[in-house]
């Protein structure tokens, strides 16, 4: 399979569901001639019920037919995912490809749980199919450890009435991290025992 054909298949893969990171990296391995193993393990967390059958009945069979490589697919939940991954790594059963949460990349790199992709991606024409922001997001100290297959928008939502109650302007939300911390300190509420009864800020998963 030539590089141009690989790029075409990667573009097609983008229109799938949450499996895109697996497809992209697996095709990268195949197209660069590195994937010589006849069996690989792919770990994907946070798979919604509606997507499970697509993984098992469509995606994996199609990949196996195309490449001749057998895929062991492990579907996990986000809850305890890092602990499960560490256990697999310690047992010498780390997967060949895994989907990670963007916030976890640093943890995986610092603990030596994943390796750079540069030996497969350097000189690979298909890398240009991904946006520069997606590639940069997976860089640590000049090495590429992951490729983002989706970028989320995380808007800030707030209650103007609670801002006003706390002496803040309900029409002016925080504009940087320092302001966010300052606002949160003013918005938080404690009971007589010093326990938090209203958090000043909360992140959604």
PDB file of C-alpha atoms in Angstrom, residues 10-173:
ATOM      1  CA  UNK A  10      -7.173   8.305   6.536  1.00  0.00           C
ATOM      2  CA  UNK A  11      -9.400  11.002   5.086  1.00  0.00           C
ATOM      3  CA  UNK A  12     -12.212   8.478   4.845  1.00  0.00           C
ATOM      4  CA  UNK A  13     -11.602   7.368   8.431  1.00  0.00           C
ATOM      5  CA  UNK A  14     -12.245  10.870   9.722  1.00  0.00           C
ATOM      6  CA  UNK A  15     -15.935  10.516   9.008  1.00  0.00           C
ATOM      7  CA  UNK A  16     -16.386   7.602  11.407  1.00  0.00           C
ATOM      8  CA  UNK A  17     -17.358   7.681  15.064  1.00  0.00           C
ATOM      9  CA  UNK A  18     -14.961   7.719  17.989  1.00  0.00           C
ATOM     10  CA  UNK A  19     -12.666   5.100  16.453  1.00  0.00           C
ATOM     11  CA  UNK A  20     -10.746   7.571  14.331  1.00  0.00           C
ATOM     12  CA  UNK A  21      -7.578   7.599  16.406  1.00  0.00           C
ATOM     13  CA  UNK A  22      -7.256   3.819  16.130  1.00  0.00           C
ATOM     14  CA  UNK A  23      -7.891   3.795  12.397  1.00  0.00           C
ATOM     15  CA  UNK A  24      -5.453   6.607  11.745  1.00  0.00           C
ATOM     16  CA  UNK A  25      -2.596   5.128  13.719  1.00  0.00           C
ATOM     17  CA  UNK A  26      -3.176   1.583  12.528  1.00  0.00           C
ATOM     18  CA  UNK A  27      -3.216   2.687   8.913  1.00  0.00           C
ATOM     19  CA  UNK A  28      -0.087   4.684   9.613  1.00  0.00           C
ATOM     20  CA  UNK A  29       1.635   1.521  10.807  1.00  0.00           C
ATOM     21  CA  UNK A  30       0.505  -0.479   7.809  1.00  0.00           C
ATOM     22  CA  UNK A  31       1.263   2.175   5.190  1.00  0.00           C
ATOM     23  CA  UNK A  32       4.781   2.763   6.459  1.00  0.00           C
ATOM     24  CA  UNK A  33       5.521  -0.938   6.375  1.00  0.00           C
ATOM     25  CA  UNK A  34       6.212  -1.124  10.109  1.00  0.00           C
ATOM     26  CA  UNK A  35       3.249  -3.247  11.186  1.00  0.00           C
ATOM     27  CA  UNK A  36       4.778  -6.687  10.728  1.00  0.00           C
ATOM     28  CA  UNK A  37       2.993  -8.332  13.648  1.00  0.00           C
ATOM     29  CA  UNK A  38       0.033 -10.484  12.712  1.00  0.00           C
ATOM     30  CA  UNK A  39      -1.846  -9.609  15.874  1.00  0.00           C
ATOM     31  CA  UNK A  40      -2.185  -6.245  17.580  1.00  0.00           C
ATOM     32  CA  UNK A  41      -4.032  -4.997  20.641  1.00  0.00           C
ATOM     33  CA  UNK A  42      -6.074  -1.794  20.558  1.00  0.00           C
ATOM     34  CA  UNK A  43      -7.491  -0.205  23.726  1.00  0.00           C
ATOM     35  CA  UNK A  44     -10.368   2.267  23.420  1.00  0.00           C
ATOM     36  CA  UNK A  45     -12.036   3.795  26.516  1.00  0.00           C
ATOM     37  CA  UNK A  46     -15.363   5.565  26.797  1.00  0.00           C
ATOM     38  CA  UNK A  47     -17.133   3.730  24.004  1.00  0.00           C
ATOM     39  CA  UNK A  48     -20.840   4.484  23.982  1.00  0.00           C
ATOM     40  CA  UNK A  49     -23.206   1.535  23.650  1.00  0.00           C
ATOM     41  CA  UNK A  50     -24.366   2.687  20.235  1.00  0.00           C
ATOM     42  CA  UNK A  51     -20.790   2.548  18.914  1.00  0.00           C
ATOM     43  CA  UNK A  52     -19.752  -0.822  20.332  1.00  0.00           C
ATOM     44  CA  UNK A  53     -21.327  -2.863  17.563  1.00  0.00           C
ATOM     45  CA  UNK A  54     -19.697  -0.616  14.966  1.00  0.00           C
ATOM     46  CA  UNK A  55     -16.289  -1.358  16.442  1.00  0.00           C
ATOM     47  CA  UNK A  56     -16.813  -5.091  16.684  1.00  0.00           C
ATOM     48  CA  UNK A  57     -19.003  -5.763  13.637  1.00  0.00           C
ATOM     49  CA  UNK A  58     -17.761  -3.207  11.101  1.00  0.00           C
ATOM     50  CA  UNK A  59     -14.493  -1.457  11.929  1.00  0.00           C
ATOM     51  CA  UNK A  60     -12.365  -4.348  13.150  1.00  0.00           C
ATOM     52  CA  UNK A  61     -13.488  -6.859  10.458  1.00  0.00           C
ATOM     53  CA  UNK A  62     -12.860  -4.260   7.741  1.00  0.00           C
ATOM     54  CA  UNK A  63      -9.365  -3.535   9.048  1.00  0.00           C
ATOM     55  CA  UNK A  64      -8.521  -7.222   9.392  1.00  0.00           C
ATOM     56  CA  UNK A  65      -9.688  -7.930   5.850  1.00  0.00           C
ATOM     57  CA  UNK A  66      -7.720  -4.987   4.454  1.00  0.00           C
ATOM     58  CA  UNK A  67      -4.451  -5.724   6.261  1.00  0.00           C
ATOM     59  CA  UNK A  68      -4.470  -9.385   7.233  1.00  0.00           C
ATOM     60  CA  UNK A  69      -3.673  -8.301  10.788  1.00  0.00           C
ATOM     61  CA  UNK A  70      -5.754  -9.741  13.622  1.00  0.00           C
ATOM     62  CA  UNK A  71      -7.023  -7.144  16.094  1.00  0.00           C
ATOM     63  CA  UNK A  72      -7.640  -7.755  19.780  1.00  0.00           C
ATOM     64  CA  UNK A  73     -10.009  -4.942  20.727  1.00  0.00           C
ATOM     65  CA  UNK A  74     -10.315  -3.968  24.400  1.00  0.00           C
ATOM     66  CA  UNK A  75     -13.148  -1.575  25.204  1.00  0.00           C
ATOM     67  CA  UNK A  76     -12.912   0.111  28.606  1.00  0.00           C
ATOM     68  CA  UNK A  77     -14.725   2.783  30.556  1.00  0.00           C
ATOM     69  CA  UNK A  78     -12.983   6.036  31.517  1.00  0.00           C
ATOM     70  CA  UNK A  79     -13.455   5.127  35.184  1.00  0.00           C
ATOM     71  CA  UNK A  80     -10.167   3.597  36.296  1.00  0.00           C
ATOM     72  CA  UNK A  81      -8.753   3.663  32.774  1.00  0.00           C
ATOM     73  CA  UNK A  82      -5.283   4.843  33.798  1.00  0.00           C
ATOM     74  CA  UNK A  83      -5.046   2.190  36.525  1.00  0.00           C
ATOM     75  CA  UNK A  84      -6.090  -0.502  34.049  1.00  0.00           C
ATOM     76  CA  UNK A  85      -3.562   0.728  31.499  1.00  0.00           C
ATOM     77  CA  UNK A  86      -0.764   0.773  34.094  1.00  0.00           C
ATOM     78  CA  UNK A  87      -1.660  -2.787  35.103  1.00  0.00           C
ATOM     79  CA  UNK A  88      -1.492  -3.963  31.487  1.00  0.00           C
ATOM     80  CA  UNK A  89       1.837  -2.178  31.037  1.00  0.00           C
ATOM     81  CA  UNK A  90       3.303  -3.698  34.205  1.00  0.00           C
ATOM     82  CA  UNK A  91       2.217  -7.157  33.080  1.00  0.00           C
ATOM     83  CA  UNK A  92       3.934  -6.715  29.744  1.00  0.00           C
ATOM     84  CA  UNK A  93       0.578  -6.587  27.973  1.00  0.00           C
ATOM     85  CA  UNK A  94       0.478  -2.924  26.982  1.00  0.00           C
ATOM     86  CA  UNK A  95      -1.636  -2.367  23.859  1.00  0.00           C
ATOM     87  CA  UNK A  96      -0.118  -1.458  20.513  1.00  0.00           C
ATOM     88  CA  UNK A  97      -2.534   1.466  20.104  1.00  0.00           C
ATOM     89  CA  UNK A  98      -4.697   3.247  22.670  1.00  0.00           C
ATOM     90  CA  UNK A  99      -7.066   6.177  22.847  1.00  0.00           C
ATOM     91  CA  UNK A 100      -6.158   8.635  25.604  1.00  0.00           C
ATOM     92  CA  UNK A 101      -7.818  11.679  27.047  1.00  0.00           C
ATOM     93  CA  UNK A 102      -5.880  14.803  26.106  1.00  0.00           C
ATOM     94  CA  UNK A 103      -5.397  15.800  29.742  1.00  0.00           C
ATOM     95  CA  UNK A 104      -3.741  12.434  30.463  1.00  0.00           C
ATOM     96  CA  UNK A 105      -1.004  12.666  27.832  1.00  0.00           C
ATOM     97  CA  UNK A 106       1.557  14.226  30.178  1.00  0.00           C
ATOM     98  CA  UNK A 107       0.991  11.515  32.786  1.00  0.00           C
ATOM     99  CA  UNK A 108       1.539   8.761  30.243  1.00  0.00           C
ATOM    100  CA  UNK A 109       4.682  10.381  28.831  1.00  0.00           C
ATOM    101  CA  UNK A 110       6.288  11.196  32.200  1.00  0.00           C
ATOM    102  CA  UNK A 111       5.727   7.645  33.431  1.00  0.00           C
ATOM    103  CA  UNK A 112       7.081   6.029  30.286  1.00  0.00           C
ATOM    104  CA  UNK A 113       3.789   4.350  29.456  1.00  0.00           C
ATOM    105  CA  UNK A 114       3.789   5.322  25.781  1.00  0.00           C
ATOM    106  CA  UNK A 115       6.477   5.803  23.154  1.00  0.00           C
ATOM    107  CA  UNK A 116       6.908   8.525  20.524  1.00  0.00           C
ATOM    108  CA  UNK A 117       5.319   7.979  17.128  1.00  0.00           C
ATOM    109  CA  UNK A 118       8.137   9.671  15.221  1.00  0.00           C
ATOM    110  CA  UNK A 119       9.643   6.462  13.881  1.00  0.00           C
ATOM    111  CA  UNK A 120       6.362   5.928  12.024  1.00  0.00           C
ATOM    112  CA  UNK A 121       5.298   9.490  11.315  1.00  0.00           C
ATOM    113  CA  UNK A 122       8.578  11.152  10.290  1.00  0.00           C
ATOM    114  CA  UNK A 123       8.439  11.421   6.532  1.00  0.00           C
ATOM    115  CA  UNK A 124       4.862  10.110   6.407  1.00  0.00           C
ATOM    116  CA  UNK A 125       2.839  12.148   3.921  1.00  0.00           C
ATOM    117  CA  UNK A 126      -0.417  11.254   5.660  1.00  0.00           C
ATOM    118  CA  UNK A 127       0.481  13.383   8.672  1.00  0.00           C
ATOM    119  CA  UNK A 128      -0.429  16.463   6.650  1.00  0.00           C
ATOM    120  CA  UNK A 129      -4.038  15.222   6.584  1.00  0.00           C
ATOM    121  CA  UNK A 130      -4.313  16.262  10.234  1.00  0.00           C
ATOM    122  CA  UNK A 131      -4.631  19.891  11.260  1.00  0.00           C
ATOM    123  CA  UNK A 132      -1.442  21.501  12.636  1.00  0.00           C
ATOM    124  CA  UNK A 133      -3.265  22.102  15.933  1.00  0.00           C
ATOM    125  CA  UNK A 134      -4.079  18.390  16.252  1.00  0.00           C
ATOM    126  CA  UNK A 135      -0.447  17.449  15.666  1.00  0.00           C
ATOM    127  CA  UNK A 136       0.936  20.125  18.002  1.00  0.00           C
ATOM    128  CA  UNK A 137      -1.420  18.970  20.753  1.00  0.00           C
ATOM    129  CA  UNK A 138       0.352  15.608  20.857  1.00  0.00           C
ATOM    130  CA  UNK A 139       3.905  16.990  21.016  1.00  0.00           C
ATOM    131  CA  UNK A 140       6.019  16.752  24.177  1.00  0.00           C
ATOM    132  CA  UNK A 141       9.614  18.027  24.128  1.00  0.00           C
ATOM    133  CA  UNK A 142       9.670  17.976  20.347  1.00  0.00           C
ATOM    134  CA  UNK A 143       8.420  14.395  20.021  1.00  0.00           C
ATOM    135  CA  UNK A 144       5.012  13.310  18.759  1.00  0.00           C
ATOM    136  CA  UNK A 145       3.230  10.987  21.184  1.00  0.00           C
ATOM    137  CA  UNK A 146      -0.350  11.221  19.970  1.00  0.00           C
ATOM    138  CA  UNK A 147      -2.555  12.692  17.278  1.00  0.00           C
ATOM    139  CA  UNK A 148      -5.790  14.363  18.329  1.00  0.00           C
ATOM    140  CA  UNK A 149      -8.711  13.010  16.343  1.00  0.00           C
ATOM    141  CA  UNK A 150     -11.168  15.544  17.698  1.00  0.00           C
ATOM    142  CA  UNK A 151     -10.931  18.942  19.369  1.00  0.00           C
ATOM    143  CA  UNK A 152     -13.604  19.932  21.863  1.00  0.00           C
ATOM    144  CA  UNK A 153     -15.043  23.330  22.612  1.00  0.00           C
ATOM    145  CA  UNK A 154     -15.429  23.841  26.358  1.00  0.00           C
ATOM    146  CA  UNK A 155     -17.466  27.018  26.928  1.00  0.00           C
ATOM    147  CA  UNK A 156     -17.660  28.770  30.281  1.00  0.00           C
ATOM    148  CA  UNK A 157     -21.182  28.890  31.682  1.00  0.00           C
ATOM    149  CA  UNK A 158     -22.049  30.876  34.765  1.00  0.00           C
ATOM    150  CA  UNK A 159     -24.993  32.246  36.745  1.00  0.00           C
ATOM    151  CA  UNK A 160     -25.126  36.020  36.577  1.00  0.00           C
ATOM    152  CA  UNK A 161     -27.279  36.178  39.708  1.00  0.00           C
ATOM    153  CA  UNK A 162     -24.622  34.414  41.788  1.00  0.00           C
ATOM    154  CA  UNK A 163     -22.004  36.747  40.360  1.00  0.00           C
ATOM    155  CA  UNK A 164     -24.038  39.748  41.512  1.00  0.00           C
ATOM    156  CA  UNK A 165     -24.634  38.158  44.908  1.00  0.00           C
ATOM    157  CA  UNK A 166     -20.850  37.760  45.304  1.00  0.00           C
ATOM    158  CA  UNK A 167     -20.072  41.345  44.319  1.00  0.00           C
ATOM    159  CA  UNK A 168     -19.068  40.490  40.754  1.00  0.00           C
ATOM    160  CA  UNK A 169     -20.354  41.965  37.514  1.00  0.00           C
ATOM    161  CA  UNK A 170     -22.773  39.443  36.033  1.00  0.00           C
ATOM    162  CA  UNK A 171     -22.057  40.813  32.559  1.00  0.00           C
ATOM    163  CA  UNK A 172     -18.284  40.349  32.781  1.00  0.00           C
ATOM    164  CA  UNK A 173     -17.068  36.734  33.092  1.00  0.00           C
TER     165      UNK A 173
END
